[in-house]
Amino acid sequence: MLPHSNNFNAPRHAAPAAEVKQSAVVHYTFVLIGMSLLVYVLHKLDGIILPLAFSALLAVLLLPVCRRLEVWGLSRILAIVVCLLLVVALLIGLFYVFGTQLMQFRNEIPLFQQKLALYFDQIQQMLSSRFGFQPISKDQVIDQSLETLKNRAGGWLGTTLDTTTSVLSVVTLIPIYIFCLLYYRDHMRQFLFRFVTPDKRTSVLNTMDNIQTVVQAYISGLLTVIVIVAILNAIGLLILGVKFAIFFAIFASVLAVIPFIGIFIGAALPTLITLVETGSPLKALGVIGVFTIVQFLEGNFITPTITGSKVSINPMAAIIALILGGELWGTPGMILSIPLTAVLKVIFDASKSTEPWGFLLGDVADGEDDPDKPKNQPGFFGRMWQQLSGKS
């Protein structure tokens, strides 16, 4: 009789792995630690990240031009070189126009200082006669200013040298990065495809195309708005006879891209100079009126018509992005904040898990769920414009 078989050597089924549940507190603690490390790395590596970010934005903007030149028969290398030469020529033209006005403005600064000192004395005399305010002599103000300059000259000199060195290095690196990004664009796309399965490559490709479309729409639309606003500002200031109207028009149009506060910063300097130069409060109010009217046209007609809903970032998200970009990277961070926020919105919208964050960054009109309300319905001023132009 055979002995009973034992199951000691028989294959055993693996027991299911114990599932470790993580509390929400631990999960969000790790998320906060990861975000803190990310911000620290982004801040410390700004010398590497900022040139790459600017180069990526410019490369995306130049990509359609480069492709068109390649279709016309140019090699990829030659097409990229032509694109870079076009950018350099455009920048030289802008610096020439802006620099000429700036040099003329600098020559007028001593006369402006004399008139400002005269107004300063008159205001002090008025305050002294009405409120018994003890006037400060002009020599005392100059001595205090010189003492402050003497104490801070070393720090300012070091900061200026560091800034100049950083700008020169960035200006040198950006064309090289743009060339590499445009030349190896197919290789980098294949690199991204290797991180996803074949069935998800179509979704990744659509997301990449959406990012490219958003960045191109934002930058090209932004440049168009700046040009139109600068022309309108220049027309208004030239009619009023304001000195250096071209300089102030370009200066204010560039600052006008900052929501809400940019127009006030851009209008303050020409208003003050006009008041000191002419001594006419009415003319200074006229300058404020020009910038107010142009800002009204820009916010209700120009920007909605040019950019439409291609980059639909709500103003609150834009202001927070500007503040965070300024705290992280300074002025370059403020310049990059809006396009990077638009890119983040596209990435968030591509996934169900992050779609609520994309909704949060989007414009208010994107979240309207009323099925009876027509999509892309214009606002009050848009409807008025349609009625005036006969498009209603």
mmCIF file of C-alpha atoms in Angstrom:
data_model
loop_
_atom_site.group_PDB
_atom_site.id
_atom_site.type_symbol
_atom_site.label_atom_id
_atom_site.label_comp_id
_atom_site.label_asym_id
_atom_site.label_seq_id
_atom_site.Cartn_x
_atom_site.Cartn_y
_atom_site.Cartn_z
ATOM 1 C CA MET A 1 0.000 0.000 0.000
ATOM 2 C CA LEU A 2 1.428 3.331 -1.039
ATOM 3 C CA PRO A 3 2.020 5.970 1.629
ATOM 4 C CA HIS A 4 -0.120 9.039 1.633
ATOM 5 C CA SER A 5 1.376 11.815 -0.426
ATOM 6 C CA ASN A 6 2.349 14.972 1.381
ATOM 7 C CA ASN A 7 1.988 18.418 -0.096
ATOM 8 C CA PHE A 8 5.200 19.720 1.417
ATOM 9 C CA ASN A 9 6.977 20.131 -1.940
ATOM 10 C CA ALA A 10 3.870 21.029 -3.907
ATOM 11 C CA PRO A 11 3.812 24.498 -5.487
ATOM 12 C CA ARG A 12 2.075 26.994 -3.335
ATOM 13 C CA HIS A 13 0.068 29.971 -4.496
ATOM 14 C CA ALA A 14 1.558 33.282 -3.488
ATOM 15 C CA ALA A 15 -0.421 35.069 -0.857
ATOM 16 C CA PRO A 16 -1.802 38.430 -1.965
ATOM 17 C CA ALA A 17 0.440 41.293 -1.005
ATOM 18 C CA ALA A 18 -0.755 43.306 1.901
ATOM 19 C CA GLU A 19 -2.015 46.685 0.795
ATOM 20 C CA VAL A 20 -0.605 49.517 2.818
ATOM 21 C CA LYS A 21 -3.044 52.382 3.055
ATOM 22 C CA GLN A 22 -1.521 55.796 3.377
ATOM 23 C CA SER A 23 -3.318 58.471 5.323
ATOM 24 C CA ALA A 24 -4.212 61.722 3.620
ATOM 25 C CA VAL A 25 -1.956 63.663 6.005
ATOM 26 C CA VAL A 26 1.095 61.608 5.036
ATOM 27 C CA HIS A 27 0.226 61.830 1.336
ATOM 28 C CA TYR A 28 -0.125 65.615 1.298
ATOM 29 C CA THR A 29 2.959 65.989 3.487
ATOM 30 C CA PHE A 30 5.020 64.215 0.835
ATOM 31 C CA VAL A 31 3.379 66.367 -1.846
ATOM 32 C CA LEU A 32 4.326 69.562 -0.005
ATOM 33 C CA ILE A 33 7.887 68.327 0.535
ATOM 34 C CA GLY A 34 8.173 67.490 -3.158
ATOM 35 C CA MET A 35 6.849 70.907 -4.185
ATOM 36 C CA SER A 36 9.257 72.631 -1.793
ATOM 37 C CA LEU A 37 12.198 70.706 -3.253
ATOM 38 C CA LEU A 38 11.020 71.560 -6.764
ATOM 39 C CA VAL A 39 10.859 75.286 -5.978
ATOM 40 C CA TYR A 40 14.301 75.119 -4.354
ATOM 41 C CA VAL A 41 15.816 73.401 -7.391
ATOM 42 C CA LEU A 42 14.108 75.818 -9.811
ATOM 43 C CA HIS A 43 15.475 78.770 -7.844
ATOM 44 C CA LYS A 44 19.006 77.406 -7.546
ATOM 45 C CA LEU A 45 19.252 76.363 -11.191
ATOM 46 C CA ASP A 46 17.818 79.570 -12.616
ATOM 47 C CA GLY A 47 20.982 80.195 -14.610
ATOM 48 C CA ILE A 48 20.319 76.977 -16.548
ATOM 49 C CA ILE A 49 16.519 76.879 -16.582
ATOM 50 C CA LEU A 50 15.801 80.475 -17.644
ATOM 51 C CA PRO A 51 17.826 80.426 -20.894
ATOM 52 C CA LEU A 52 16.285 77.053 -21.761
ATOM 53 C CA ALA A 53 12.765 78.330 -21.060
ATOM 54 C CA PHE A 54 13.197 81.461 -23.180
ATOM 55 C CA SER A 55 14.811 79.407 -25.917
ATOM 56 C CA ALA A 56 11.952 76.914 -25.892
ATOM 57 C CA LEU A 57 9.345 79.681 -26.223
ATOM 58 C CA LEU A 58 11.225 81.353 -29.065
ATOM 59 C CA ALA A 59 11.826 78.001 -30.768
ATOM 60 C CA VAL A 60 8.106 77.228 -30.679
ATOM 61 C CA LEU A 61 7.393 80.675 -32.137
ATOM 62 C CA LEU A 62 9.960 80.205 -34.916
ATOM 63 C CA LEU A 63 8.931 76.629 -35.722
ATOM 64 C CA PRO A 64 6.272 77.519 -38.367
ATOM 65 C CA VAL A 65 8.713 79.878 -40.121
ATOM 66 C CA CYS A 66 11.413 77.219 -40.063
ATOM 67 C CA ARG A 67 9.055 74.607 -41.491
ATOM 68 C CA ARG A 68 7.929 76.983 -44.240
ATOM 69 C CA LEU A 69 11.540 77.655 -45.245
ATOM 70 C CA GLU A 70 12.205 73.907 -45.328
ATOM 71 C CA VAL A 71 9.176 73.419 -47.601
ATOM 72 C CA TRP A 72 10.632 76.070 -49.922
ATOM 73 C CA GLY A 73 13.740 73.921 -50.359
ATOM 74 C CA LEU A 74 16.171 75.131 -47.699
ATOM 75 C CA SER A 75 17.983 72.603 -45.574
ATOM 76 C CA ARG A 76 17.097 72.463 -41.908
ATOM 77 C CA ILE A 77 20.364 74.053 -40.818
ATOM 78 C CA LEU A 78 20.067 76.898 -43.306
ATOM 79 C CA ALA A 79 16.395 77.468 -42.406
ATOM 80 C CA ILE A 80 17.271 77.746 -38.714
ATOM 81 C CA VAL A 81 20.112 80.173 -39.454
ATOM 82 C CA VAL A 82 17.745 82.367 -41.511
ATOM 83 C CA CYS A 83 15.216 82.383 -38.639
ATOM 84 C CA LEU A 84 17.882 83.442 -36.150
ATOM 85 C CA LEU A 85 19.093 86.205 -38.478
ATOM 86 C CA LEU A 86 15.523 87.497 -38.805
ATOM 87 C CA VAL A 87 15.190 87.640 -35.009
ATOM 88 C CA VAL A 88 18.526 89.451 -34.661
ATOM 89 C CA ALA A 89 17.546 91.988 -37.344
ATOM 90 C CA LEU A 90 14.203 92.618 -35.633
ATOM 91 C CA LEU A 91 15.856 93.128 -32.239
ATOM 92 C CA ILE A 92 18.438 95.505 -33.704
ATOM 93 C CA GLY A 93 15.651 97.570 -35.260
ATOM 94 C CA LEU A 94 13.722 97.736 -31.992
ATOM 95 C CA PHE A 95 16.798 98.668 -29.974
ATOM 96 C CA TYR A 96 17.660 101.380 -32.488
ATOM 97 C CA VAL A 97 14.206 102.988 -32.364
ATOM 98 C CA PHE A 98 13.862 102.614 -28.601
ATOM 99 C CA GLY A 99 17.498 103.536 -27.894
ATOM 100 C CA THR A 100 17.310 106.757 -29.957
ATOM 101 C CA GLN A 101 14.338 107.950 -27.933
ATOM 102 C CA LEU A 102 16.043 106.883 -24.708
ATOM 103 C CA MET A 103 19.192 108.877 -25.514
ATOM 104 C CA GLN A 104 17.126 111.981 -26.266
ATOM 105 C CA PHE A 105 15.235 111.484 -23.008
ATOM 106 C CA ARG A 106 18.518 111.174 -21.103
ATOM 107 C CA ASN A 107 19.739 114.519 -22.497
ATOM 108 C CA GLU A 108 16.604 116.204 -21.131
ATOM 109 C CA ILE A 109 16.973 114.780 -17.614
ATOM 110 C CA PRO A 110 19.025 117.738 -16.183
ATOM 111 C CA LEU A 111 16.387 120.244 -17.325
ATOM 112 C CA PHE A 112 13.659 118.028 -15.913
ATOM 113 C CA GLN A 113 15.523 117.840 -12.584
ATOM 114 C CA GLN A 114 15.736 121.631 -12.394
ATOM 115 C CA LYS A 115 12.010 122.026 -13.015
ATOM 116 C CA LEU A 116 11.235 119.268 -10.525
ATOM 117 C CA ALA A 117 13.364 120.997 -7.886
ATOM 118 C CA LEU A 118 11.487 124.225 -8.562
ATOM 119 C CA TYR A 119 8.126 122.498 -8.087
ATOM 120 C CA PHE A 120 9.495 120.828 -4.955
ATOM 121 C CA ASP A 121 10.361 124.214 -3.468
ATOM 122 C CA GLN A 122 6.955 125.639 -4.370
ATOM 123 C CA ILE A 123 5.145 122.712 -2.736
ATOM 124 C CA GLN A 124 7.272 123.097 0.395
ATOM 125 C CA GLN A 125 6.502 126.808 0.549
ATOM 126 C CA MET A 126 2.772 126.068 0.281
ATOM 127 C CA LEU A 127 2.941 123.393 3.010
ATOM 128 C CA SER A 128 4.997 125.692 5.222
ATOM 129 C CA SER A 129 2.547 128.591 4.913
ATOM 130 C CA ARG A 130 -0.570 126.456 5.510
ATOM 131 C CA PHE A 131 0.530 123.781 7.975
ATOM 132 C CA GLY A 132 3.741 125.166 9.458
ATOM 133 C CA PHE A 133 5.767 122.424 7.775
ATOM 134 C CA GLN A 134 9.515 122.977 8.112
ATOM 135 C CA PRO A 135 10.923 123.066 4.561
ATOM 136 C CA ILE A 136 13.930 120.967 3.625
ATOM 137 C CA SER A 137 16.661 122.776 1.750
ATOM 138 C CA LYS A 138 17.698 121.529 -1.669
ATOM 139 C CA ASP A 139 21.322 121.219 -0.535
ATOM 140 C CA GLN A 140 20.239 118.979 2.344
ATOM 141 C CA VAL A 141 18.361 116.693 -0.031
ATOM 142 C CA ILE A 142 21.409 116.507 -2.321
ATOM 143 C CA ASP A 143 23.742 115.735 0.609
ATOM 144 C CA GLN A 144 21.471 112.960 1.848
ATOM 145 C CA SER A 145 21.213 111.501 -1.642
ATOM 146 C CA LEU A 146 25.003 111.560 -2.103
ATOM 147 C CA GLU A 147 25.517 109.900 1.271
ATOM 148 C CA THR A 148 23.045 107.171 0.358
ATOM 149 C CA LEU A 149 24.758 106.644 -2.989
ATOM 150 C CA LYS A 150 28.153 106.453 -1.285
ATOM 151 C CA ASN A 151 26.958 103.807 1.167
ATOM 152 C CA ARG A 152 25.267 101.677 -1.473
ATOM 153 C CA ALA A 153 27.599 102.205 -4.403
ATOM 154 C CA GLY A 154 29.599 99.035 -3.726
ATOM 155 C CA GLY A 155 26.549 96.818 -3.600
ATOM 156 C CA TRP A 156 25.012 98.408 -6.685
ATOM 157 C CA LEU A 157 28.289 98.054 -8.595
ATOM 158 C CA GLY A 158 28.532 94.366 -7.739
ATOM 159 C CA THR A 159 24.902 93.777 -8.658
ATOM 160 C CA THR A 160 25.366 95.626 -11.956
ATOM 161 C CA LEU A 161 28.436 93.581 -12.859
ATOM 162 C CA ASP A 162 26.685 90.314 -11.964
ATOM 163 C CA THR A 163 23.608 91.291 -13.953
ATOM 164 C CA THR A 164 25.689 92.324 -16.980
ATOM 165 C CA THR A 165 27.628 89.068 -16.900
ATOM 166 C CA SER A 166 24.427 87.023 -16.599
ATOM 167 C CA VAL A 167 22.761 88.897 -19.473
ATOM 168 C CA LEU A 168 25.772 88.409 -21.744
ATOM 169 C CA SER A 169 25.931 84.699 -20.963
ATOM 170 C CA VAL A 170 22.200 84.290 -21.577
ATOM 171 C CA VAL A 171 22.350 86.237 -24.845
ATOM 172 C CA THR A 172 25.126 83.906 -25.967
ATOM 173 C CA LEU A 173 23.371 80.708 -24.915
ATOM 174 C CA ILE A 174 19.864 81.406 -26.208
ATOM 175 C CA PRO A 175 20.715 81.259 -29.963
ATOM 176 C CA ILE A 176 22.603 78.009 -29.395
ATOM 177 C CA TYR A 177 19.672 76.493 -27.516
ATOM 178 C CA ILE A 178 17.190 77.652 -30.166
ATOM 179 C CA PHE A 179 19.315 76.077 -32.902
ATOM 180 C CA CYS A 180 19.528 72.774 -31.025
ATOM 181 C CA LEU A 181 15.816 72.688 -30.165
ATOM 182 C CA LEU A 182 14.786 73.330 -33.777
ATOM 183 C CA TYR A 183 17.354 70.961 -35.257
ATOM 184 C CA TYR A 184 16.647 68.030 -32.900
ATOM 185 C CA ARG A 185 12.880 68.546 -32.657
ATOM 186 C CA ASP A 186 12.049 65.161 -34.233
ATOM 187 C CA HIS A 187 14.555 63.384 -32.012
ATOM 188 C CA MET A 188 13.084 64.959 -28.867
ATOM 189 C CA ARG A 189 9.558 63.995 -29.930
ATOM 190 C CA GLN A 190 10.659 60.368 -30.299
ATOM 191 C CA PHE A 191 12.320 60.654 -26.886
ATOM 192 C CA LEU A 192 9.002 61.646 -25.305
ATOM 193 C CA PHE A 193 7.206 58.793 -27.063
ATOM 194 C CA ARG A 194 9.450 56.257 -25.308
ATOM 195 C CA PHE A 195 7.913 57.168 -21.958
ATOM 196 C CA VAL A 196 4.392 56.113 -22.966
ATOM 197 C CA THR A 197 2.797 53.013 -24.406
ATOM 198 C CA PRO A 198 1.908 52.993 -28.139
ATOM 199 C CA ASP A 199 -1.821 53.285 -27.444
ATOM 200 C CA LYS A 200 -1.283 56.587 -25.610
ATOM 201 C CA ARG A 201 1.046 58.216 -28.126
ATOM 202 C CA THR A 202 -1.818 59.837 -29.985
ATOM 203 C CA SER A 203 -2.934 61.597 -26.792
ATOM 204 C CA VAL A 204 0.625 62.742 -26.086
ATOM 205 C CA LEU A 205 0.960 64.013 -29.649
ATOM 206 C CA ASN A 206 -2.296 65.968 -29.334
ATOM 207 C CA THR A 207 -1.115 67.490 -26.048
ATOM 208 C CA MET A 208 2.194 68.537 -27.610
ATOM 209 C CA ASP A 209 0.375 70.097 -30.560
ATOM 210 C CA ASN A 210 -1.965 71.935 -28.172
ATOM 211 C CA ILE A 211 0.996 73.301 -26.202
ATOM 212 C CA GLN A 212 2.630 74.470 -29.417
ATOM 213 C CA THR A 213 -0.605 76.127 -30.557
ATOM 214 C CA VAL A 214 -1.146 77.848 -27.200
ATOM 215 C CA VAL A 215 2.416 79.189 -26.987
ATOM 216 C CA GLN A 216 2.376 80.414 -30.576
ATOM 217 C CA ALA A 217 -1.042 82.029 -30.119
ATOM 218 C CA TYR A 218 0.021 83.699 -26.889
ATOM 219 C CA ILE A 219 3.361 85.090 -28.061
ATOM 220 C CA SER A 220 2.199 86.157 -31.531
ATOM 221 C CA GLY A 221 -1.011 87.634 -30.109
ATOM 222 C CA LEU A 222 0.914 89.391 -27.347
ATOM 223 C CA LEU A 223 3.343 90.964 -29.814
ATOM 224 C CA THR A 224 0.458 92.066 -32.031
ATOM 225 C CA VAL A 225 -1.369 93.635 -29.081
ATOM 226 C CA ILE A 226 1.809 95.444 -27.970
ATOM 227 C CA VAL A 227 2.314 96.905 -31.465
ATOM 228 C CA ILE A 228 -1.312 98.064 -31.774
ATOM 229 C CA VAL A 229 -1.380 99.550 -28.269
ATOM 230 C CA ALA A 230 1.952 101.313 -28.884
ATOM 231 C CA ILE A 231 0.597 102.867 -32.086
ATOM 232 C CA LEU A 232 -2.588 104.050 -30.349
ATOM 233 C CA ASN A 233 -0.607 105.445 -27.409
ATOM 234 C CA ALA A 234 1.762 107.249 -29.766
ATOM 235 C CA ILE A 235 -1.111 108.816 -31.723
ATOM 236 C CA GLY A 236 -2.757 110.119 -28.554
ATOM 237 C CA LEU A 237 0.481 111.442 -27.034
ATOM 238 C CA LEU A 238 1.560 113.092 -30.301
ATOM 239 C CA ILE A 239 -1.809 114.864 -30.551
ATOM 240 C CA LEU A 240 -1.267 116.226 -27.029
ATOM 241 C CA GLY A 241 2.271 117.295 -27.939
ATOM 242 C CA VAL A 242 3.944 115.179 -25.245
ATOM 243 C CA LYS A 243 7.717 114.990 -25.461
ATOM 244 C CA PHE A 244 9.230 111.588 -26.269
ATOM 245 C CA ALA A 245 5.811 110.270 -27.227
ATOM 246 C CA ILE A 246 7.255 107.242 -29.075
ATOM 247 C CA PHE A 247 9.362 106.219 -26.099
ATOM 248 C CA PHE A 248 6.492 106.505 -23.617
ATOM 249 C CA ALA A 249 4.088 104.773 -26.024
ATOM 250 C CA ILE A 250 6.328 101.717 -26.368
ATOM 251 C CA PHE A 251 7.170 101.722 -22.651
ATOM 252 C CA ALA A 252 3.500 101.778 -21.628
ATOM 253 C CA SER A 253 2.446 99.202 -24.242
ATOM 254 C CA VAL A 254 4.981 96.683 -22.964
ATOM 255 C CA LEU A 255 3.873 97.204 -19.349
ATOM 256 C CA ALA A 256 0.198 97.004 -20.347
ATOM 257 C CA VAL A 257 0.488 93.220 -20.695
ATOM 258 C CA ILE A 258 0.577 93.037 -16.875
ATOM 259 C CA PRO A 259 -3.080 92.793 -15.861
ATOM 260 C CA PHE A 260 -4.603 95.793 -14.083
ATOM 261 C CA ILE A 261 -1.402 97.304 -12.649
ATOM 262 C CA GLY A 262 0.712 97.561 -15.801
ATOM 263 C CA ILE A 263 -1.217 100.474 -17.279
ATOM 264 C CA PHE A 264 -0.857 102.521 -14.078
ATOM 265 C CA ILE A 265 2.917 101.993 -14.014
ATOM 266 C CA GLY A 266 3.222 102.815 -17.705
ATOM 267 C CA ALA A 267 1.141 105.990 -17.413
ATOM 268 C CA ALA A 268 2.748 107.353 -14.240
ATOM 269 C CA LEU A 269 6.079 108.435 -15.754
ATOM 270 C CA PRO A 270 4.734 110.316 -18.824
ATOM 271 C CA THR A 271 2.043 111.950 -16.692
ATOM 272 C CA LEU A 272 4.601 113.192 -14.159
ATOM 273 C CA ILE A 273 6.984 114.442 -16.832
ATOM 274 C CA THR A 274 4.184 116.204 -18.706
ATOM 275 C CA LEU A 275 3.034 117.900 -15.502
ATOM 276 C CA VAL A 276 6.559 119.084 -14.644
ATOM 277 C CA GLU A 277 7.391 120.033 -18.236
ATOM 278 C CA THR A 278 4.260 122.051 -19.000
ATOM 279 C CA GLY A 279 2.940 122.921 -15.552
ATOM 280 C CA SER A 280 -0.564 122.178 -16.807
ATOM 281 C CA PRO A 281 -2.678 119.750 -14.761
ATOM 282 C CA LEU A 282 -5.172 119.594 -17.630
ATOM 283 C CA LYS A 283 -2.522 118.318 -20.011
ATOM 284 C CA ALA A 284 -1.412 115.736 -17.459
ATOM 285 C CA LEU A 285 -5.039 114.631 -17.127
ATOM 286 C CA GLY A 286 -5.153 114.417 -20.915
ATOM 287 C CA VAL A 287 -2.229 111.973 -20.826
ATOM 288 C CA ILE A 288 -4.080 109.870 -18.250
ATOM 289 C CA GLY A 289 -7.164 110.010 -20.470
ATOM 290 C CA VAL A 290 -5.204 108.724 -23.486
ATOM 291 C CA PHE A 291 -3.886 105.723 -21.583
ATOM 292 C CA THR A 292 -7.310 105.039 -20.054
ATOM 293 C CA ILE A 293 -9.051 105.038 -23.434
ATOM 294 C CA VAL A 294 -6.372 102.842 -25.028
ATOM 295 C CA GLN A 295 -6.534 100.413 -22.099
ATOM 296 C CA PHE A 296 -10.322 100.285 -22.468
ATOM 297 C CA LEU A 297 -9.994 99.465 -26.178
ATOM 298 C CA GLU A 298 -7.281 96.902 -25.485
ATOM 299 C CA GLY A 299 -9.242 95.054 -22.819
ATOM 300 C CA ASN A 300 -12.617 95.006 -24.588
ATOM 301 C CA PHE A 301 -11.799 94.899 -28.301
ATOM 302 C CA ILE A 302 -8.137 94.404 -29.232
ATOM 303 C CA THR A 303 -7.090 91.484 -27.037
ATOM 304 C CA PRO A 304 -10.395 89.535 -27.325
ATOM 305 C CA THR A 305 -10.351 89.942 -31.118
ATOM 306 C CA ILE A 306 -6.713 88.931 -31.599
ATOM 307 C CA THR A 307 -6.196 86.211 -29.016
ATOM 308 C CA GLY A 308 -9.836 85.158 -28.562
ATOM 309 C CA SER A 309 -10.103 82.129 -26.301
ATOM 310 C CA LYS A 310 -6.817 80.510 -27.369
ATOM 311 C CA VAL A 311 -5.118 81.432 -24.108
ATOM 312 C CA SER A 312 -7.954 81.582 -21.596
ATOM 313 C CA ILE A 313 -6.213 82.303 -18.290
ATOM 314 C CA ASN A 314 -8.366 84.153 -15.789
ATOM 315 C CA PRO A 315 -6.984 87.444 -14.403
ATOM 316 C CA MET A 316 -6.611 86.145 -10.843
ATOM 317 C CA ALA A 317 -4.475 83.214 -12.013
ATOM 318 C CA ALA A 318 -2.442 85.608 -14.185
ATOM 319 C CA ILE A 319 -1.731 87.968 -11.279
ATOM 320 C CA ILE A 320 -0.760 85.105 -8.937
ATOM 321 C CA ALA A 321 1.474 83.655 -11.659
ATOM 322 C CA LEU A 322 3.160 87.045 -12.114
ATOM 323 C CA ILE A 323 3.808 87.367 -8.376
ATOM 324 C CA LEU A 324 5.128 83.812 -8.055
ATOM 325 C CA GLY A 325 7.284 84.204 -11.167
ATOM 326 C CA GLY A 326 8.735 87.433 -9.812
ATOM 327 C CA GLU A 327 9.504 85.857 -6.436
ATOM 328 C CA LEU A 328 11.100 82.799 -8.052
ATOM 329 C CA TRP A 329 13.102 84.308 -10.919
ATOM 330 C CA GLY A 330 12.648 88.079 -10.744
ATOM 331 C CA THR A 331 11.777 89.999 -13.911
ATOM 332 C CA PRO A 332 12.477 87.033 -16.249
ATOM 333 C CA GLY A 333 10.084 84.993 -14.146
ATOM 334 C CA MET A 334 7.339 87.584 -14.609
ATOM 335 C CA ILE A 335 7.871 87.454 -18.374
ATOM 336 C CA LEU A 336 7.692 83.664 -18.417
ATOM 337 C CA SER A 337 4.854 83.302 -15.916
ATOM 338 C CA ILE A 338 1.871 83.742 -18.271
ATOM 339 C CA PRO A 339 3.021 81.431 -21.117
ATOM 340 C CA LEU A 340 4.151 78.784 -18.619
ATOM 341 C CA THR A 341 0.771 79.000 -16.886
ATOM 342 C CA ALA A 342 -0.936 78.524 -20.261
ATOM 343 C CA VAL A 343 1.246 75.455 -20.910
ATOM 344 C CA LEU A 344 0.362 74.062 -17.482
ATOM 345 C CA LYS A 345 -3.328 74.536 -18.243
ATOM 346 C CA VAL A 346 -2.994 72.502 -21.453
ATOM 347 C CA ILE A 347 -1.149 69.736 -19.579
ATOM 348 C CA PHE A 348 -3.723 69.720 -16.773
ATOM 349 C CA ASP A 349 -6.620 69.558 -19.248
ATOM 350 C CA ALA A 350 -5.078 66.498 -20.939
ATOM 351 C CA SER A 351 -5.633 64.257 -17.897
ATOM 352 C CA LYS A 352 -8.824 63.486 -15.987
ATOM 353 C CA SER A 353 -7.025 63.533 -12.639
ATOM 354 C CA THR A 354 -5.620 67.039 -13.142
ATOM 355 C CA GLU A 355 -8.460 68.518 -15.212
ATOM 356 C CA PRO A 356 -9.940 70.413 -12.190
ATOM 357 C CA TRP A 357 -6.672 72.359 -11.874
ATOM 358 C CA GLY A 358 -6.886 73.299 -15.541
ATOM 359 C CA PHE A 359 -10.459 74.443 -14.935
ATOM 360 C CA LEU A 360 -9.238 76.573 -12.009
ATOM 361 C CA LEU A 361 -6.645 78.310 -14.183
ATOM 362 C CA GLY A 362 -9.077 78.858 -17.062
ATOM 363 C CA ASP A 363 -11.272 81.821 -17.749
ATOM 364 C CA VAL A 364 -14.689 82.098 -16.122
ATOM 365 C CA ALA A 365 -16.465 81.666 -19.453
ATOM 366 C CA ASP A 366 -14.872 78.219 -19.856
ATOM 367 C CA GLY A 367 -16.732 76.928 -16.822
ATOM 368 C CA GLU A 368 -20.259 77.854 -17.835
ATOM 369 C CA ASP A 369 -22.356 74.705 -17.959
ATOM 370 C CA ASP A 370 -25.621 76.300 -19.034
ATOM 371 C CA PRO A 371 -26.640 74.314 -22.126
ATOM 372 C CA ASP A 372 -29.098 76.983 -23.228
ATOM 373 C CA LYS A 373 -26.424 79.687 -23.367
ATOM 374 C CA PRO A 374 -24.605 79.947 -26.699
ATOM 375 C CA LYS A 375 -20.915 79.166 -26.609
ATOM 376 C CA ASN A 376 -18.360 81.953 -27.057
ATOM 377 C CA GLN A 377 -21.065 84.579 -26.549
ATOM 378 C CA PRO A 378 -19.490 88.071 -26.587
ATOM 379 C CA GLY A 379 -19.837 90.442 -23.682
ATOM 380 C CA PHE A 380 -21.671 93.762 -23.562
ATOM 381 C CA PHE A 381 -19.037 95.749 -25.437
ATOM 382 C CA GLY A 382 -18.536 92.926 -27.928
ATOM 383 C CA ARG A 383 -22.266 92.881 -28.709
ATOM 384 C CA MET A 384 -22.270 96.661 -29.044
ATOM 385 C CA TRP A 385 -19.381 96.462 -31.490
ATOM 386 C CA GLN A 386 -21.217 93.804 -33.521
ATOM 387 C CA GLN A 387 -24.271 96.021 -33.704
ATOM 388 C CA LEU A 388 -22.224 99.027 -34.818
ATOM 389 C CA SER A 389 -20.357 97.019 -37.443
ATOM 390 C CA GLY A 390 -23.556 95.330 -38.723
ATOM 391 C CA LYS A 391 -22.456 91.796 -37.779
ATOM 392 C CA SER A 392 -25.311 91.076 -35.393
#
